[in-house]
Short mmCIF file of C-alpha atoms in Angstrom, two decimals:
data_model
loop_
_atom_site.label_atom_id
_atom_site.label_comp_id
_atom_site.label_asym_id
_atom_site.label_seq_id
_atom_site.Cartn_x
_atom_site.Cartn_y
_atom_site.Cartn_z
CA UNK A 270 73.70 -28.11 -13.07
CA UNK A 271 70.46 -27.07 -12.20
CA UNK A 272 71.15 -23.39 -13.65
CA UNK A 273 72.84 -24.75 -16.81
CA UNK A 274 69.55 -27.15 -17.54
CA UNK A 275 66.91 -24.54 -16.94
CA UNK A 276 69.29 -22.23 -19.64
CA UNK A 277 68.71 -25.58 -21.83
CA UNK A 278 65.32 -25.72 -21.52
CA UNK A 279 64.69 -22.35 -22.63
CA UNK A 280 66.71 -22.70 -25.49
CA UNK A 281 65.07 -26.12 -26.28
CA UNK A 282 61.65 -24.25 -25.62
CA UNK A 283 62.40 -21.49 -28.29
CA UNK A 284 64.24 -24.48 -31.00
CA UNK A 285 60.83 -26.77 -30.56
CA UNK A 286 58.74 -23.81 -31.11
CA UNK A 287 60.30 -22.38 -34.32
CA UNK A 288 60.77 -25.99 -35.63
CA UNK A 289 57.28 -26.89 -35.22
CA UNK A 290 56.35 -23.58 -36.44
CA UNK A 291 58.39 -24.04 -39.91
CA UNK A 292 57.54 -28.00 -40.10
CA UNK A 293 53.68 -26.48 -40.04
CA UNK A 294 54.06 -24.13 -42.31
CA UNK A 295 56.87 -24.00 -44.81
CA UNK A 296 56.92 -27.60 -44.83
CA UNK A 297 53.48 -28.21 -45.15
CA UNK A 298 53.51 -31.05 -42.58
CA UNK A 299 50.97 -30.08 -39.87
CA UNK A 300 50.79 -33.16 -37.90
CA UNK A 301 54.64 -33.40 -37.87
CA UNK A 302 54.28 -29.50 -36.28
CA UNK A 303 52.07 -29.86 -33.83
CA UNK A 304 54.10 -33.58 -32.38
CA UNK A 305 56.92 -30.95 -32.37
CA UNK A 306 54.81 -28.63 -30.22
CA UNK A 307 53.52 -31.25 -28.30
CA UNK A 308 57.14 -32.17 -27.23
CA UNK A 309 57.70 -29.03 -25.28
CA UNK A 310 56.01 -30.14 -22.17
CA UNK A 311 58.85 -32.84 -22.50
CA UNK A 312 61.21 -30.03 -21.26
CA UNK A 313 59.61 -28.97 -18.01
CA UNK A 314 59.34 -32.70 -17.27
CA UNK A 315 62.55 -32.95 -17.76
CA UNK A 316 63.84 -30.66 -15.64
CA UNK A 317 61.21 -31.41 -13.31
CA UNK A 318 62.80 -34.78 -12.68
CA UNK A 319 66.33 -34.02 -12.67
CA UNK A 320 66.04 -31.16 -9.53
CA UNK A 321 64.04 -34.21 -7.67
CA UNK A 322 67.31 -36.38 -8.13
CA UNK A 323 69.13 -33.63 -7.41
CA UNK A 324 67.57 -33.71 -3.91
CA UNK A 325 67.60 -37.65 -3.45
CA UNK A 326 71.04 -37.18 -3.89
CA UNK A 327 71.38 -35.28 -0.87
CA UNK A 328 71.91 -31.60 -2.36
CA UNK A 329 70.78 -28.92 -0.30
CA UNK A 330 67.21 -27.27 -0.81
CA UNK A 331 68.52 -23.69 -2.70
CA UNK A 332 67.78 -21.08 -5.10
CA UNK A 333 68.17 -23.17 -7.69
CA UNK A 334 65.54 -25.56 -6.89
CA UNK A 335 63.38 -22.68 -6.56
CA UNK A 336 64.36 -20.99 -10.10
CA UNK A 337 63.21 -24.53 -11.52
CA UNK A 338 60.12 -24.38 -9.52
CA UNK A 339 58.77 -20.56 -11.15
CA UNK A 340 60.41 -21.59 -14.41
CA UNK A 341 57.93 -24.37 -14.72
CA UNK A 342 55.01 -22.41 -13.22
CA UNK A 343 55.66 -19.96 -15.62
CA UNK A 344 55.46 -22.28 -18.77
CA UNK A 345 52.54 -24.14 -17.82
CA UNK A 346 51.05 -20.69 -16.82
CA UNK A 347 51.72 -18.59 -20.42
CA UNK A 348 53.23 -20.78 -22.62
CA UNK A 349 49.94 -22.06 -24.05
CA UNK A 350 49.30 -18.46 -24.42
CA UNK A 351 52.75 -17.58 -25.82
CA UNK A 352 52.62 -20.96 -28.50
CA UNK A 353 49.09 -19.81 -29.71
CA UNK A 354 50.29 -15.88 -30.29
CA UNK A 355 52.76 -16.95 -32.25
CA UNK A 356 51.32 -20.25 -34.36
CA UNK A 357 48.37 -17.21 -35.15
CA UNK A 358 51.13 -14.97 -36.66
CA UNK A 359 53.20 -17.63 -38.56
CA UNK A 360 49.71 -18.93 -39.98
CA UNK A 361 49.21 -15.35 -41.03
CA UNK A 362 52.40 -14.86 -42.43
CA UNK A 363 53.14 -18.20 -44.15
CA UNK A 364 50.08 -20.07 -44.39
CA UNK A 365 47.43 -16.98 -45.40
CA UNK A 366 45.45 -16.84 -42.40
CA UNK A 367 43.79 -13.35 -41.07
CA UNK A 368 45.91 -11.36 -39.20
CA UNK A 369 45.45 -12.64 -35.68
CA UNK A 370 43.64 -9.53 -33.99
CA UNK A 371 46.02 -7.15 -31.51
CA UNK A 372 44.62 -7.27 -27.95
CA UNK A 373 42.63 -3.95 -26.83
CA UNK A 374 44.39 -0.85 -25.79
CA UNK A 375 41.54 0.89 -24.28
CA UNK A 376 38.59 0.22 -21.63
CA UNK A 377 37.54 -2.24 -20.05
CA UNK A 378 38.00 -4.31 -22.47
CA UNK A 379 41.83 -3.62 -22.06
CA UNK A 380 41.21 -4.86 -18.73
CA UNK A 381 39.48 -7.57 -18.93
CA UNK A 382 42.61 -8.82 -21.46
CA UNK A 383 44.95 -7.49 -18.41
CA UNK A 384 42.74 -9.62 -16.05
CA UNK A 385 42.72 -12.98 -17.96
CA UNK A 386 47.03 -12.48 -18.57
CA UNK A 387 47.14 -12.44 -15.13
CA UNK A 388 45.19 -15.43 -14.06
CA UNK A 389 48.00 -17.19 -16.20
CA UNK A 390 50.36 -15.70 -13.55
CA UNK A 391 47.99 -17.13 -11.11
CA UNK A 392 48.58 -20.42 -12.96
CA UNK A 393 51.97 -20.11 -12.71
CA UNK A 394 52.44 -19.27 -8.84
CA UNK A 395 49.87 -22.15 -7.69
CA UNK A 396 51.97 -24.83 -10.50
CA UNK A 397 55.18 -23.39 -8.34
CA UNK A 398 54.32 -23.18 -5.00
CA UNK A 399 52.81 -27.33 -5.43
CA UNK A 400 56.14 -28.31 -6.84
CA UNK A 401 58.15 -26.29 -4.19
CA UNK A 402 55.99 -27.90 -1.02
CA UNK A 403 56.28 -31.45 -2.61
CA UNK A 404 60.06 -30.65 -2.78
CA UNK A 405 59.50 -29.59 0.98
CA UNK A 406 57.57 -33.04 2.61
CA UNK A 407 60.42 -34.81 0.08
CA UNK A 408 63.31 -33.08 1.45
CA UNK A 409 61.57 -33.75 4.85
CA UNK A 410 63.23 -32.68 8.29
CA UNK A 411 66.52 -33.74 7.22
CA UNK A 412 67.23 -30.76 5.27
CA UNK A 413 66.88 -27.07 5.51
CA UNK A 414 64.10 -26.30 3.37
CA UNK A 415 63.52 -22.28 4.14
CA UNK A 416 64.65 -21.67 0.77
CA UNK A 417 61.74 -23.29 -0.65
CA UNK A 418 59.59 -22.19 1.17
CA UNK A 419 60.85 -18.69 0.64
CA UNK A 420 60.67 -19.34 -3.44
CA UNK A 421 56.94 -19.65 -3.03
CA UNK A 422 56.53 -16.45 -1.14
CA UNK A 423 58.47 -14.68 -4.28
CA UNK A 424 55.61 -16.89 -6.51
CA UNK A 425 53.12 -15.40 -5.05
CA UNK A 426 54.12 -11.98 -4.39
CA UNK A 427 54.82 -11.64 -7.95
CA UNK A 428 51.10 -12.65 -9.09
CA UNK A 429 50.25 -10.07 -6.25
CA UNK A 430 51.89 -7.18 -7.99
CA UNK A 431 51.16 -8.38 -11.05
CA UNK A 432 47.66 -8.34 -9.96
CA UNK A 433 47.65 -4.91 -9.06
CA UNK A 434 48.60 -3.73 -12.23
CA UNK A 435 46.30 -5.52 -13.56
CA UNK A 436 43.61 -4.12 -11.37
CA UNK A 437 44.73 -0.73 -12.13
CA UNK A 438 43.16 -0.87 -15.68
CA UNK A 439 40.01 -1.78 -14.34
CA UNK A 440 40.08 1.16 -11.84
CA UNK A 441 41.89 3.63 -14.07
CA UNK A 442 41.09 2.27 -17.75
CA UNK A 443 42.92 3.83 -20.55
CA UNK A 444 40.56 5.89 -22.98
CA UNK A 445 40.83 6.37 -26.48
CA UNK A 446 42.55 9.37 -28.00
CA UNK A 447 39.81 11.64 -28.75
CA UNK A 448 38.71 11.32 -32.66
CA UNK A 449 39.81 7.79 -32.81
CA UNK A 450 37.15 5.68 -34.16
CA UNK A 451 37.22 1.83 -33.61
CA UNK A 452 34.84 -0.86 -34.23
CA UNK A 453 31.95 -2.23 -32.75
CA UNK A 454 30.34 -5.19 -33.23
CA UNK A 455 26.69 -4.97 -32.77
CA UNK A 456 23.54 -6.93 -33.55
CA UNK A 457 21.46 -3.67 -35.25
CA UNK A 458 23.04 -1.02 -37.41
CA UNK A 459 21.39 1.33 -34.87
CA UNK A 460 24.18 0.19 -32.62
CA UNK A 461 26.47 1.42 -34.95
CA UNK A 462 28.23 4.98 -34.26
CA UNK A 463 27.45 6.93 -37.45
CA UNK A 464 30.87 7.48 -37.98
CA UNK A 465 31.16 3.59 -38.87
CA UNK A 466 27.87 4.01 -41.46
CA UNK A 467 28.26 4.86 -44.92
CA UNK A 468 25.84 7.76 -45.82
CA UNK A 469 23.82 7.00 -48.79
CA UNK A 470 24.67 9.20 -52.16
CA UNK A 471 21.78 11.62 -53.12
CA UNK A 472 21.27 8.97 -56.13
CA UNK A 473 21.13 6.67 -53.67
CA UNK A 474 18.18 8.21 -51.90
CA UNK A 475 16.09 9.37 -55.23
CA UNK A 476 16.03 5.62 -56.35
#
């Protein structure tokens, strides 16, 4: 049952979201929208309280407990992140917004992007590994509880690998194909490549 709700909540996840989404925008009901949006938390909660009673009930600390565990983690670790990418690209799209900006390809400022995704894994391991030790003193020494305690190793050796990828754009950052020219804000148009400055006509210059 456990397996079956988690597959529930993921499809409720993805239904909220594109429901709030289209209430927002192509119904022109934003407060409606975001209540929608604001429901998805509902989910986790949800499930959250139906693998405790699953345990009261006597059923044996397993995998599944420790799917539900991550599977929270993970939502309250980049869903924010996931809900805001996509409200900026429907609000683009429907309700004439900028285009939301793509995230950096190059640098360190590629990294530092890499860095902050991966403090939401961070999120998401710590959020799991609470839930799986509170499943632990609950479960207490009547049950066999390795397998949660084993789900929080996987938690965290995931953000560790994650991590190191991450790291590896800070150590090795990507660089821009040579005679690509990208933007940069500055204060002073002396911080400006020259590429970026228009040159003034010869008109220009004799006035």
């Amino acid at each position: 049952m456990i397996v079956t709700l988690i597959v529930v909540c993921e499809v409720g996840f993805w239904v909220l979201l594109a429901a709030g989404l289209a209430t927002r925008y192509l119904l022109k009901m934003p407060r409606t929208g975001i209540a929608l949006l604001l429901c998805e938390p509902l989910l986790e909660v949800l499930l959250l309280v139906v693998t405790a009673i699953d345990l009261k009930n006597g059923a044996d600390p397993s995998w599944k407990h420790g799917l539900a565990a991550l599977y929270i983690g993970y939502t309250v670790g980049h869903g924010h992140r996931t809900v805001k990418w996509l409200d900026g690209h429907a609000a683009h799209r429907f309700g004439g917004a900028p285009r939301p900006p793509k995230p950096p390809q190059y640098g360190m400022a590629r990294a530092r992007h890499e860095g902050r995704v991966w403090l939401g894994s961070v999120t998401a391991a710590a959020v799991a590994s609470g839930l799986l030790l509170l499943a632990a003193l609950y479960v207490g020494d009547d049950g066999n509880t390795d397998s949660l305690y084993g789900w929080i190793f996987v938690a965290w050796r995931t953000a560790g690998i994650h991590g190191l990828i991450a790291l590896s754009y800070a150590i090795w950052p990507r660089k821009a194909p040579e005679g690509a020219a990208s933007a940069v804000p500055a204060r002073d148009p002396e911080h400006v490549p020259d590429i970026l400055v228009r040159r003034p006509s010869k008109d220009e210059e004799q006035v």
